[in-house]
Amino acid sequence: MGDPPPAPDLSARQPSSRRSSQVSEQRSQERAQLPPAVPDGVQQMPLDAQVLRSSQEILESQANLQSWSQGASLSPYEQLAMFQAEEAQLGGMEYPSLNRGFPSEFLPQPYLDGGGIQVPGNASLMQQLQQGRGNVFQELESAYQEPRPDLLGQFSMYQREDLQFSASAQHGPYMSDDPALQFSPSELGFMSFSMQVPEPEPRELAVQNAKAYLLQTSVNCNLSLYEHLVNLLTKILNQRPEDPLSILESLNRTAQWEWFHPKLDTLRDDPEMQLTYEMAERQKALFVRGGSGEGEQDMEEEVTETAVPNIMETAFYFEQAGVGLSSDESFRIFVALKQLVEQQPIHTCRFWGKILGLSGSYLVAEVEFREGEEEVEEEEVEELTEGGEAMEAHGEEEGEEDEEKVTDVIPKPTWKPPPVIPKEESRSGTNKFLYFVCNEPGRPWTRLPHVTPAQIVHARKIKKFFTGHLDAPVISYPPFPGNEANYLRAQIARISAATHISPLGFYQFGEEEGDEEEEGRAGRDTYEENADFEGIPVLELVDSLANWVHHRQHILPQGRCTWVNPLQKTEEEEELGEEEEKADEGVEEVEQEIGPPLLTPLSEDAEILHTSPWTTRLSCSLCPQYSVAVVRSNLWPGAYAYAIGKKFENIYIGWGHKYSPENFNPSLPGPIQHEYPSGPEIMEMSDPTVEEEQALKAAQEHALATAEEEEEEEDEDEDEDADD
Amino acid sequence: MDAESLLLSLELASGSGQGLSPDRRASLLTSLMLVKRDYRLNCMEWSLLPPATDEMMVQTSVVKGRFTGDPSHEYEHTELQKVNDGEKVFEEEVVVQIKEETRLVSIIDQIDKAVSVIPRGALFKTPFGPVHVNRTFEGLSLSQAKKLSSYFHFREPVELKNKTLLEKADLDPSLDFLDSLEHDIPKGSWSIQMERGNALVVLRSLLWPGLTFFHAPRTKNCGYIYVGTGSEERTTGPGDPALKQGAEGWNVQMREDGGWKWLWEVTARSPLRKATSCTQMRAAHRSGSPTHLLLAAPQAEELTNSFQ
């Protein structure tokens, strides 16, 4: 810091300003009250010290002070040192920023502001001192009376009053316009005396003791009031708010908060609110009404035709039941569904529920398209099956390539995959409805693919949390065929089949449907609303589970609602695999799976470990007349239904997990396959030992030698023959 | 959640679909007010539950299934006890009666100890030990609110003592005096997400499904509510007969891994080759109740099956 040390400035300024500001005019008045000259002489010494200090270095004054008030109960030297260290630090810290804001004529007196910062605290303390005569004051009193035991009682009393003022007078130069200074004429009156018989050290001591008091840290916090006030005032002076007094309370609070939350890095924070604004912007679109002028004219027609369900009504009833989302969220879902209905060719629409996920939740809408509006889905499916075929074709090609080489034919596996059970067609069984999901109202709705039986079968074996991302892989054992969207769809199908219930009689089977078609199957799979349904009294609904029926088809172990014989081949397959089929014939006959028929009462549901799978109750026991009947599923925690009069609704809000009294036990991997039986044909020949090799070598050499000998003999013979 | 802000808290926690119906809400508010006034025990069927003990926990841990709603209901549990009759030792079936009240107390205590949550900074500790409410707490900032490390277990710290000096170096002793959720075992047992367009952060426990903690960033609003079946997510232990049956041909063994965390390995070895396949299931063993193993919720299902 380039600033001069503030303390000498302080000491140099004190006497002159005191003289100029308060003292001169009241001097005569004060003199009249003066006691005899004896104390005057005694107090001459401090004056000398004062003069000395005004002209000399601050260190000397400290020494003086120390010698002067040795009897003090608190060591003034230490306090002074602390005080001045504080001042220096304070000054150094503040000047650069403060000076920037000041007019140039203020600059030569930089400490003015530093002193000003201290003023409120000291001033208020002064008032305290005067009123309460606290410990500090008494300490002070005793401190500087000790060296003068011969003082007159009157004088000592006088001194006490003088002391009161001396502390404030010491800050005179910095308090010229401070209200604390304008106490009363009588108090000011002592100034002349204090001038004539100056007592700077006691005053300074008082200030320092006061400051020491302020600097005390409390037991449960290492922040002192002094530091806090300094921080606060620094903040105010730096920021220069419009009306500091009115926001003092909040400034006070934030100053302390910032102390607890130090800003360690200088990097600028992320624009945190951006996502929030983005989301609000998205949701704003929901609240804007579609058309402008023309739209209003069509309003009447729209009102009659919309497929959007009355979410707010069902939300109200579910709130009575103690479940469901808050009304705010319900309304957002309502407008989001409205948006969905406007975007898609939707015939009926229903809010299915909410599935919680690890990083996001799914809002699920159950819809039915108008007739002939499902081409998109079919195309997707075709792509998928084509992909599968392509894979198979590729496999065949590889096989052919291998066969070309022929040298080492890879044996074909005897294992054949179990036959794929065809999935149910749109608008039937598990695929009766289409489902749209979105993470939050306002985000785009995504359509879920149809579910396949294999997915349902595998979903029963695993227990996974949803992540909130539809394209997330489902890592599990046994492996799940598909990603999270497929898993979600499978769980939705399972939950719907198990928990969608309605009061008995609300739905009935269509009359025109013949029995012969459904012979031997799970029963008829369509129903219609019963126009004559009068509603079941709420109390009866609560009393008996027989008054509630499932209106979704039971899903068979196969993963379908209607059973198909997996061994029954379609024509194409028969052509392809005729030869292989002959071998399989007669091996097994699959037994047909039969589930409970549609509209079966809940009372026939299986128990979970001696517990009923359903719990019924009245929404409000205090007034049963107006309450609704609430049914809670114990098998799928989170599934609820209510009914009152002709109205009923189902909802599911939960993790998408089925309840099981036993702990979830992931299925273990299958048994290990046997090793290939090790026989001589796959045994590797053991390497010969050195001895064997040598023996062999020797044998070979021997053989060679004998052969040569023989040859030679033969040659000889030949020679002999030739000779012959 | 506090009685004063019950309505707001219920509204904020409603994202999980669980709440209280208007009549229950109203009666709860009334009765809580009365409880607060004179600690009367029987106003609108409040009854004081006895404090939970470890003994209770061991005793009730054998009970499975749902609560009945009747505190005086008694579960019957048959257990085998060894009886010394002279020189012979034979096992005798003893029926133990366990009151639902006891079980409820034990479960509440377990939930409190396992998953009660408080945001960082809401409490502070003085150097002398006492913990105070931080009146300057103005909520977490948005970036902090998205991190699990900003939330603490509202219980006596357990893990903190086991931390190394290096790990403790970055902690502020006046604020970080509780266990952070970040290092919970099993890892990933919390779901943290933003709701209402980033205006509300919601934590859900996966170990105790039904526990929802909410906090609106930059406000003091926070709290948690448990609405659930009172059952913890668990997986089977190594002694489970179902597992032994399923794991035929497999070698199931427990392996200790750092303190009280256990790995449960299911391996298969062939005499001729090195490990032909290996499946690992993770389970965390909870100290104090050796009969139960926690499910490492999301991971436990993700079994790796590698064939080498």
PDB file of C-alpha atoms in Angstrom, chain A residues 458-688:
ATOM      1  CA  HIS A 458     -37.877 -60.855 -19.246  1.00  0.00           C
ATOM      2  CA  ALA A 459     -39.216 -57.839 -17.408  1.00  0.00           C
ATOM      3  CA  ARG A 460     -40.709 -60.234 -14.869  1.00  0.00           C
ATOM      4  CA  LYS A 461     -37.287 -61.637 -14.097  1.00  0.00           C
ATOM      5  CA  ILE A 462     -35.479 -58.388 -13.463  1.00  0.00           C
ATOM      6  CA  LYS A 463     -35.841 -55.443 -11.186  1.00  0.00           C
ATOM      7  CA  LYS A 464     -34.355 -52.274 -12.495  1.00  0.00           C
ATOM      8  CA  PHE A 465     -34.755 -48.634 -11.687  1.00  0.00           C
ATOM      9  CA  PHE A 466     -35.637 -46.386 -14.558  1.00  0.00           C
ATOM     10  CA  THR A 467     -33.089 -43.743 -15.337  1.00  0.00           C
ATOM     11  CA  GLY A 468     -35.351 -41.210 -17.004  1.00  0.00           C
ATOM     12  CA  HIS A 469     -33.665 -41.597 -20.391  1.00  0.00           C
ATOM     13  CA  LEU A 470     -35.610 -43.671 -22.878  1.00  0.00           C
ATOM     14  CA  ASP A 471     -32.581 -44.717 -24.877  1.00  0.00           C
ATOM     15  CA  ALA A 472     -30.621 -45.943 -21.870  1.00  0.00           C
ATOM     16  CA  PRO A 473     -29.570 -49.581 -22.115  1.00  0.00           C
ATOM     17  CA  VAL A 474     -31.089 -52.049 -19.684  1.00  0.00           C
ATOM     18  CA  ILE A 475     -28.119 -53.915 -18.285  1.00  0.00           C
ATOM     19  CA  SER A 476     -29.387 -56.948 -16.505  1.00  0.00           C
ATOM     20  CA  TYR A 477     -29.164 -60.646 -16.155  1.00  0.00           C
ATOM     21  CA  PRO A 478     -30.933 -62.352 -17.859  1.00  0.00           C
ATOM     22  CA  PRO A 479     -30.361 -59.826 -20.633  1.00  0.00           C
ATOM     23  CA  PHE A 480     -33.383 -57.744 -21.468  1.00  0.00           C
ATOM     24  CA  PRO A 481     -34.265 -57.540 -25.158  1.00  0.00           C
ATOM     25  CA  GLY A 482     -34.418 -53.835 -25.755  1.00  0.00           C
ATOM     26  CA  ASN A 483     -33.629 -50.521 -24.140  1.00  0.00           C
ATOM     27  CA  GLU A 484     -35.339 -48.597 -21.413  1.00  0.00           C
ATOM     28  CA  ALA A 485     -38.242 -47.581 -23.644  1.00  0.00           C
ATOM     29  CA  ASN A 486     -39.074 -51.247 -24.139  1.00  0.00           C
ATOM     30  CA  TYR A 487     -38.674 -52.004 -20.467  1.00  0.00           C
ATOM     31  CA  LEU A 488     -40.891 -49.079 -19.574  1.00  0.00           C
ATOM     32  CA  ARG A 489     -43.505 -50.263 -22.018  1.00  0.00           C
ATOM     33  CA  ALA A 490     -43.365 -53.784 -20.619  1.00  0.00           C
ATOM     34  CA  GLN A 491     -43.804 -52.529 -17.068  1.00  0.00           C
ATOM     35  CA  ILE A 492     -46.692 -50.332 -18.130  1.00  0.00           C
ATOM     36  CA  ALA A 493     -48.357 -53.358 -19.693  1.00  0.00           C
ATOM     37  CA  ARG A 494     -47.839 -55.421 -16.559  1.00  0.00           C
ATOM     38  CA  ILE A 495     -49.068 -52.704 -14.223  1.00  0.00           C
ATOM     39  CA  SER A 496     -52.096 -51.970 -16.386  1.00  0.00           C
ATOM     40  CA  ALA A 497     -53.060 -55.601 -16.548  1.00  0.00           C
ATOM     41  CA  ALA A 498     -52.765 -56.037 -12.814  1.00  0.00           C
ATOM     42  CA  THR A 499     -54.167 -52.818 -11.439  1.00  0.00           C
ATOM     43  CA  HIS A 500     -56.705 -51.323 -13.806  1.00  0.00           C
ATOM     44  CA  ILE A 501     -59.999 -51.892 -12.114  1.00  0.00           C
ATOM     45  CA  SER A 502     -63.510 -50.534 -12.313  1.00  0.00           C
ATOM     46  CA  PRO A 503     -66.710 -50.917 -10.315  1.00  0.00           C
ATOM     47  CA  LEU A 504     -68.698 -54.032 -11.150  1.00  0.00           C
ATOM     48  CA  GLY A 505     -71.155 -53.357 -13.902  1.00  0.00           C
ATOM     49  CA  PHE A 506     -69.527 -50.279 -15.371  1.00  0.00           C
ATOM     50  CA  TYR A 507     -68.349 -52.343 -18.295  1.00  0.00           C
ATOM     51  CA  GLN A 508     -70.179 -55.247 -19.865  1.00  0.00           C
ATOM     52  CA  PHE A 509     -69.430 -57.636 -22.682  1.00  0.00           C
ATOM     53  CA  GLY A 510     -70.751 -56.710 -26.057  1.00  0.00           C
ATOM     54  CA  GLU A 511     -73.872 -58.623 -26.992  1.00  0.00           C
ATOM     55  CA  GLU A 512     -73.095 -59.337 -30.598  1.00  0.00           C
ATOM     56  CA  GLU A 513     -69.966 -61.235 -29.823  1.00  0.00           C
ATOM     57  CA  GLY A 514     -70.366 -64.969 -30.193  1.00  0.00           C
ATOM     58  CA  ASP A 515     -69.008 -67.489 -27.747  1.00  0.00           C
ATOM     59  CA  GLU A 516     -67.778 -69.928 -30.331  1.00  0.00           C
ATOM     60  CA  GLU A 517     -64.840 -67.761 -31.297  1.00  0.00           C
ATOM     61  CA  GLU A 518     -63.492 -67.562 -27.797  1.00  0.00           C
ATOM     62  CA  GLU A 519     -63.952 -71.202 -27.053  1.00  0.00           C
ATOM     63  CA  GLY A 520     -61.203 -72.483 -24.833  1.00  0.00           C
ATOM     64  CA  ARG A 521     -59.423 -69.159 -24.662  1.00  0.00           C
ATOM     65  CA  ALA A 522     -59.102 -66.670 -21.877  1.00  0.00           C
ATOM     66  CA  GLY A 523     -62.558 -65.365 -22.630  1.00  0.00           C
ATOM     67  CA  ARG A 524     -63.740 -62.435 -24.614  1.00  0.00           C
ATOM     68  CA  ASP A 525     -61.355 -59.567 -24.965  1.00  0.00           C
ATOM     69  CA  THR A 526     -63.666 -56.660 -25.677  1.00  0.00           C
ATOM     70  CA  TYR A 527     -66.213 -54.921 -23.599  1.00  0.00           C
ATOM     71  CA  GLU A 528     -68.324 -51.836 -23.777  1.00  0.00           C
ATOM     72  CA  GLU A 529     -69.627 -49.332 -21.337  1.00  0.00           C
ATOM     73  CA  ASN A 530     -72.840 -50.275 -19.691  1.00  0.00           C
ATOM     74  CA  ALA A 531     -75.286 -47.485 -20.357  1.00  0.00           C
ATOM     75  CA  ASP A 532     -77.572 -48.721 -17.601  1.00  0.00           C
ATOM     76  CA  PHE A 533     -74.892 -48.607 -14.935  1.00  0.00           C
ATOM     77  CA  GLU A 534     -76.288 -46.771 -11.963  1.00  0.00           C
ATOM     78  CA  GLY A 535     -73.237 -46.747  -9.758  1.00  0.00           C
ATOM     79  CA  ILE A 536     -72.515 -48.749  -6.660  1.00  0.00           C
ATOM     80  CA  PRO A 537     -72.807 -47.065  -3.253  1.00  0.00           C
ATOM     81  CA  VAL A 538     -69.437 -46.078  -1.919  1.00  0.00           C
ATOM     82  CA  LEU A 539     -69.791 -48.059   1.267  1.00  0.00           C
ATOM     83  CA  GLU A 540     -70.428 -51.240  -0.664  1.00  0.00           C
ATOM     84  CA  LEU A 541     -67.394 -50.587  -2.802  1.00  0.00           C
ATOM     85  CA  VAL A 542     -65.314 -50.286   0.319  1.00  0.00           C
ATOM     86  CA  ASP A 543     -66.803 -53.307   2.018  1.00  0.00           C
ATOM     87  CA  SER A 544     -66.438 -55.862  -0.707  1.00  0.00           C
ATOM     88  CA  LEU A 545     -63.716 -56.397  -3.256  1.00  0.00           C
ATOM     89  CA  ALA A 546     -66.255 -58.369  -5.263  1.00  0.00           C
ATOM     90  CA  ASN A 547     -67.706 -55.067  -6.395  1.00  0.00           C
ATOM     91  CA  TRP A 548     -64.549 -54.268  -8.317  1.00  0.00           C
ATOM     92  CA  VAL A 549     -63.469 -55.992 -11.513  1.00  0.00           C
ATOM     93  CA  HIS A 550     -60.363 -56.016 -13.662  1.00  0.00           C
ATOM     94  CA  HIS A 551     -61.037 -54.458 -17.008  1.00  0.00           C
ATOM     95  CA  ARG A 552     -57.676 -55.314 -18.491  1.00  0.00           C
ATOM     96  CA  GLN A 553     -56.797 -58.728 -19.748  1.00  0.00           C
ATOM     97  CA  HIS A 554     -54.545 -60.883 -17.670  1.00  0.00           C
ATOM     98  CA  ILE A 555     -51.121 -61.389 -19.190  1.00  0.00           C
ATOM     99  CA  LEU A 556     -50.278 -65.070 -19.498  1.00  0.00           C
ATOM    100  CA  PRO A 557     -46.859 -66.442 -18.500  1.00  0.00           C
ATOM    101  CA  GLN A 558     -46.160 -66.471 -22.218  1.00  0.00           C
ATOM    102  CA  GLY A 559     -46.249 -62.670 -22.305  1.00  0.00           C
ATOM    103  CA  ARG A 560     -49.457 -62.398 -24.292  1.00  0.00           C
ATOM    104  CA  CYS A 561     -53.072 -61.974 -23.321  1.00  0.00           C
ATOM    105  CA  THR A 562     -54.302 -64.501 -25.835  1.00  0.00           C
ATOM    106  CA  TRP A 563     -52.382 -67.704 -26.028  1.00  0.00           C
ATOM    107  CA  VAL A 564     -50.669 -68.887 -29.164  1.00  0.00           C
ATOM    108  CA  ASN A 565     -49.093 -72.257 -29.624  1.00  0.00           C
ATOM    109  CA  PRO A 566     -45.399 -71.527 -30.040  1.00  0.00           C
ATOM    110  CA  LEU A 567     -44.867 -74.817 -31.925  1.00  0.00           C
ATOM    111  CA  GLN A 568     -47.498 -74.036 -34.497  1.00  0.00           C
ATOM    112  CA  LYS A 569     -45.531 -72.863 -37.485  1.00  0.00           C
ATOM    113  CA  THR A 570     -46.664 -70.267 -39.881  1.00  0.00           C
ATOM    114  CA  GLU A 571     -46.635 -71.337 -43.507  1.00  0.00           C
ATOM    115  CA  GLU A 572     -43.369 -69.620 -44.351  1.00  0.00           C
ATOM    116  CA  GLU A 573     -41.585 -71.217 -41.497  1.00  0.00           C
ATOM    117  CA  GLU A 574     -42.916 -74.600 -42.447  1.00  0.00           C
ATOM    118  CA  GLU A 575     -41.483 -74.281 -45.912  1.00  0.00           C
ATOM    119  CA  LEU A 576     -38.125 -73.199 -44.603  1.00  0.00           C
ATOM    120  CA  GLY A 577     -37.584 -75.704 -41.911  1.00  0.00           C
ATOM    121  CA  GLU A 578     -39.448 -78.765 -43.053  1.00  0.00           C
ATOM    122  CA  GLU A 579     -36.564 -81.131 -42.788  1.00  0.00           C
ATOM    123  CA  GLU A 580     -35.590 -80.108 -39.309  1.00  0.00           C
ATOM    124  CA  GLU A 581     -39.139 -80.219 -38.155  1.00  0.00           C
ATOM    125  CA  LYS A 582     -39.451 -83.904 -38.724  1.00  0.00           C
ATOM    126  CA  ALA A 583     -36.906 -84.563 -36.057  1.00  0.00           C
ATOM    127  CA  ASP A 584     -38.731 -82.396 -33.540  1.00  0.00           C
ATOM    128  CA  GLU A 585     -42.161 -83.802 -34.043  1.00  0.00           C
ATOM    129  CA  GLY A 586     -43.747 -85.438 -31.094  1.00  0.00           C
ATOM    130  CA  VAL A 587     -41.049 -84.280 -28.718  1.00  0.00           C
ATOM    131  CA  GLU A 588     -43.255 -81.986 -26.688  1.00  0.00           C
ATOM    132  CA  GLU A 589     -46.768 -80.734 -26.673  1.00  0.00           C
ATOM    133  CA  VAL A 590     -47.108 -77.331 -25.050  1.00  0.00           C
ATOM    134  CA  GLU A 591     -49.890 -77.015 -22.586  1.00  0.00           C
ATOM    135  CA  GLN A 592     -52.207 -74.123 -23.177  1.00  0.00           C
ATOM    136  CA  GLU A 593     -51.953 -71.310 -20.657  1.00  0.00           C
ATOM    137  CA  ILE A 594     -55.210 -70.002 -19.309  1.00  0.00           C
ATOM    138  CA  GLY A 595     -55.627 -66.855 -17.268  1.00  0.00           C
ATOM    139  CA  PRO A 596     -58.638 -65.448 -15.497  1.00  0.00           C
ATOM    140  CA  PRO A 597     -61.193 -63.999 -17.907  1.00  0.00           C
ATOM    141  CA  LEU A 598     -61.792 -60.316 -18.373  1.00  0.00           C
ATOM    142  CA  LEU A 599     -63.917 -58.525 -15.785  1.00  0.00           C
ATOM    143  CA  THR A 600     -62.984 -60.924 -13.010  1.00  0.00           C
ATOM    144  CA  PRO A 601     -63.699 -59.570  -9.528  1.00  0.00           C
ATOM    145  CA  LEU A 602     -60.748 -58.547  -7.379  1.00  0.00           C
ATOM    146  CA  SER A 603     -61.855 -60.909  -4.656  1.00  0.00           C
ATOM    147  CA  GLU A 604     -60.454 -63.745  -6.722  1.00  0.00           C
ATOM    148  CA  ASP A 605     -56.955 -62.308  -6.900  1.00  0.00           C
ATOM    149  CA  ALA A 606     -54.205 -64.331  -5.340  1.00  0.00           C
ATOM    150  CA  GLU A 607     -52.976 -63.374  -1.891  1.00  0.00           C
ATOM    151  CA  ILE A 608     -49.487 -62.105  -1.203  1.00  0.00           C
ATOM    152  CA  LEU A 609     -48.182 -63.973   1.829  1.00  0.00           C
ATOM    153  CA  HIS A 610     -51.480 -63.904   3.737  1.00  0.00           C
ATOM    154  CA  THR A 611     -52.016 -60.288   2.851  1.00  0.00           C
ATOM    155  CA  SER A 612     -54.820 -59.130   0.633  1.00  0.00           C
ATOM    156  CA  PRO A 613     -53.541 -57.733  -2.654  1.00  0.00           C
ATOM    157  CA  TRP A 614     -55.930 -54.810  -2.307  1.00  0.00           C
ATOM    158  CA  THR A 615     -56.774 -52.421   0.471  1.00  0.00           C
ATOM    159  CA  THR A 616     -59.985 -50.406   0.389  1.00  0.00           C
ATOM    160  CA  ARG A 617     -60.986 -47.457   2.475  1.00  0.00           C
ATOM    161  CA  LEU A 618     -63.122 -44.376   2.567  1.00  0.00           C
ATOM    162  CA  SER A 619     -61.373 -41.159   1.702  1.00  0.00           C
ATOM    163  CA  CYS A 620     -62.835 -39.424   4.719  1.00  0.00           C
ATOM    164  CA  SER A 621     -64.258 -41.290   7.641  1.00  0.00           C
ATOM    165  CA  LEU A 622     -65.774 -38.155   9.149  1.00  0.00           C
ATOM    166  CA  CYS A 623     -68.368 -37.693   6.445  1.00  0.00           C
ATOM    167  CA  PRO A 624     -68.891 -40.962   4.566  1.00  0.00           C
ATOM    168  CA  GLN A 625     -71.764 -39.470   2.597  1.00  0.00           C
ATOM    169  CA  TYR A 626     -69.480 -37.392   0.419  1.00  0.00           C
ATOM    170  CA  SER A 627     -66.323 -39.405   0.455  1.00  0.00           C
ATOM    171  CA  VAL A 628     -64.996 -41.572  -2.323  1.00  0.00           C
ATOM    172  CA  ALA A 629     -64.037 -45.222  -2.259  1.00  0.00           C
ATOM    173  CA  VAL A 630     -60.307 -45.696  -2.551  1.00  0.00           C
ATOM    174  CA  VAL A 631     -58.612 -48.917  -3.535  1.00  0.00           C
ATOM    175  CA  ARG A 632     -54.896 -49.352  -3.163  1.00  0.00           C
ATOM    176  CA  SER A 633     -52.940 -52.151  -4.748  1.00  0.00           C
ATOM    177  CA  ASN A 634     -50.555 -53.907  -2.432  1.00  0.00           C
ATOM    178  CA  LEU A 635     -49.011 -55.826  -5.265  1.00  0.00           C
ATOM    179  CA  TRP A 636     -47.934 -52.767  -7.201  1.00  0.00           C
ATOM    180  CA  PRO A 637     -47.251 -50.104  -4.596  1.00  0.00           C
ATOM    181  CA  GLY A 638     -48.301 -46.822  -6.113  1.00  0.00           C
ATOM    182  CA  ALA A 639     -51.378 -48.055  -7.962  1.00  0.00           C
ATOM    183  CA  TYR A 640     -54.625 -46.532  -6.778  1.00  0.00           C
ATOM    184  CA  ALA A 641     -58.209 -46.345  -7.945  1.00  0.00           C
ATOM    185  CA  TYR A 642     -61.136 -44.331  -6.757  1.00  0.00           C
ATOM    186  CA  ALA A 643     -64.825 -44.559  -7.509  1.00  0.00           C
ATOM    187  CA  ILE A 644     -67.787 -42.411  -6.670  1.00  0.00           C
ATOM    188  CA  GLY A 645     -71.123 -42.767  -8.381  1.00  0.00           C
ATOM    189  CA  LYS A 646     -70.469 -43.411 -12.042  1.00  0.00           C
ATOM    190  CA  LYS A 647     -66.983 -42.005 -11.911  1.00  0.00           C
ATOM    191  CA  PHE A 648     -63.850 -43.978 -11.397  1.00  0.00           C
ATOM    192  CA  GLU A 649     -60.223 -43.658 -12.365  1.00  0.00           C
ATOM    193  CA  ASN A 650     -56.963 -45.537 -11.989  1.00  0.00           C
ATOM    194  CA  ILE A 651     -53.574 -44.026 -11.484  1.00  0.00           C
ATOM    195  CA  TYR A 652     -50.084 -45.302 -10.880  1.00  0.00           C
ATOM    196  CA  ILE A 653     -47.357 -43.196  -9.328  1.00  0.00           C
ATOM    197  CA  GLY A 654     -44.339 -45.162  -8.284  1.00  0.00           C
ATOM    198  CA  TRP A 655     -41.065 -46.763  -9.186  1.00  0.00           C
ATOM    199  CA  GLY A 656     -42.548 -49.387 -11.479  1.00  0.00           C
ATOM    200  CA  HIS A 657     -41.574 -52.239  -9.193  1.00  0.00           C
ATOM    201  CA  LYS A 658     -43.746 -55.074  -8.111  1.00  0.00           C
ATOM    202  CA  TYR A 659     -43.968 -55.819  -4.411  1.00  0.00           C
ATOM    203  CA  SER A 660     -42.592 -59.081  -3.211  1.00  0.00           C
ATOM    204  CA  PRO A 661     -42.454 -60.103   0.429  1.00  0.00           C
ATOM    205  CA  GLU A 662     -39.258 -61.984  -0.264  1.00  0.00           C
ATOM    206  CA  ASN A 663     -36.145 -60.122  -1.152  1.00  0.00           C
ATOM    207  CA  PHE A 664     -35.447 -59.694  -4.777  1.00  0.00           C
ATOM    208  CA  ASN A 665     -33.219 -62.486  -5.888  1.00  0.00           C
ATOM    209  CA  PRO A 666     -31.569 -61.998  -9.221  1.00  0.00           C
ATOM    210  CA  SER A 667     -31.628 -65.204 -11.178  1.00  0.00           C
ATOM    211  CA  LEU A 668     -28.285 -66.893 -11.229  1.00  0.00           C
ATOM    212  CA  PRO A 669     -26.521 -67.924 -14.346  1.00  0.00           C
ATOM    213  CA  GLY A 670     -27.356 -71.360 -15.662  1.00  0.00           C
ATOM    214  CA  PRO A 671     -25.329 -74.453 -14.855  1.00  0.00           C
ATOM    215  CA  ILE A 672     -21.906 -74.663 -16.334  1.00  0.00           C
ATOM    216  CA  GLN A 673     -21.575 -76.759 -19.432  1.00  0.00           C
ATOM    217  CA  HIS A 674     -19.513 -79.870 -19.182  1.00  0.00           C
ATOM    218  CA  GLU A 675     -16.037 -79.926 -20.466  1.00  0.00           C
ATOM    219  CA  TYR A 676     -15.502 -81.928 -23.620  1.00  0.00           C
ATOM    220  CA  PRO A 677     -14.710 -85.484 -22.435  1.00  0.00           C
ATOM    221  CA  SER A 678     -10.997 -85.824 -22.711  1.00  0.00           C
ATOM    222  CA  GLY A 679     -10.090 -88.973 -24.616  1.00  0.00           C
ATOM    223  CA  PRO A 680      -7.034 -90.075 -26.517  1.00  0.00           C
ATOM    224  CA  GLU A 681      -8.263 -88.414 -29.733  1.00  0.00           C
ATOM    225  CA  ILE A 682      -7.874 -84.914 -28.307  1.00  0.00           C
ATOM    226  CA  MET A 683      -4.844 -85.613 -26.155  1.00  0.00           C
ATOM    227  CA  GLU A 684      -1.749 -83.893 -27.221  1.00  0.00           C
ATOM    228  CA  MET A 685       1.319 -86.088 -27.642  1.00  0.00           C
ATOM    229  CA  SER A 686       3.744 -85.552 -24.836  1.00  0.00           C
ATOM    230  CA  ASP A 687       7.129 -84.232 -25.769  1.00  0.00           C
ATOM    231  CA  PRO A 688      10.004 -86.738 -25.700  1.00  0.00           C
TER     232      PRO A 688
END
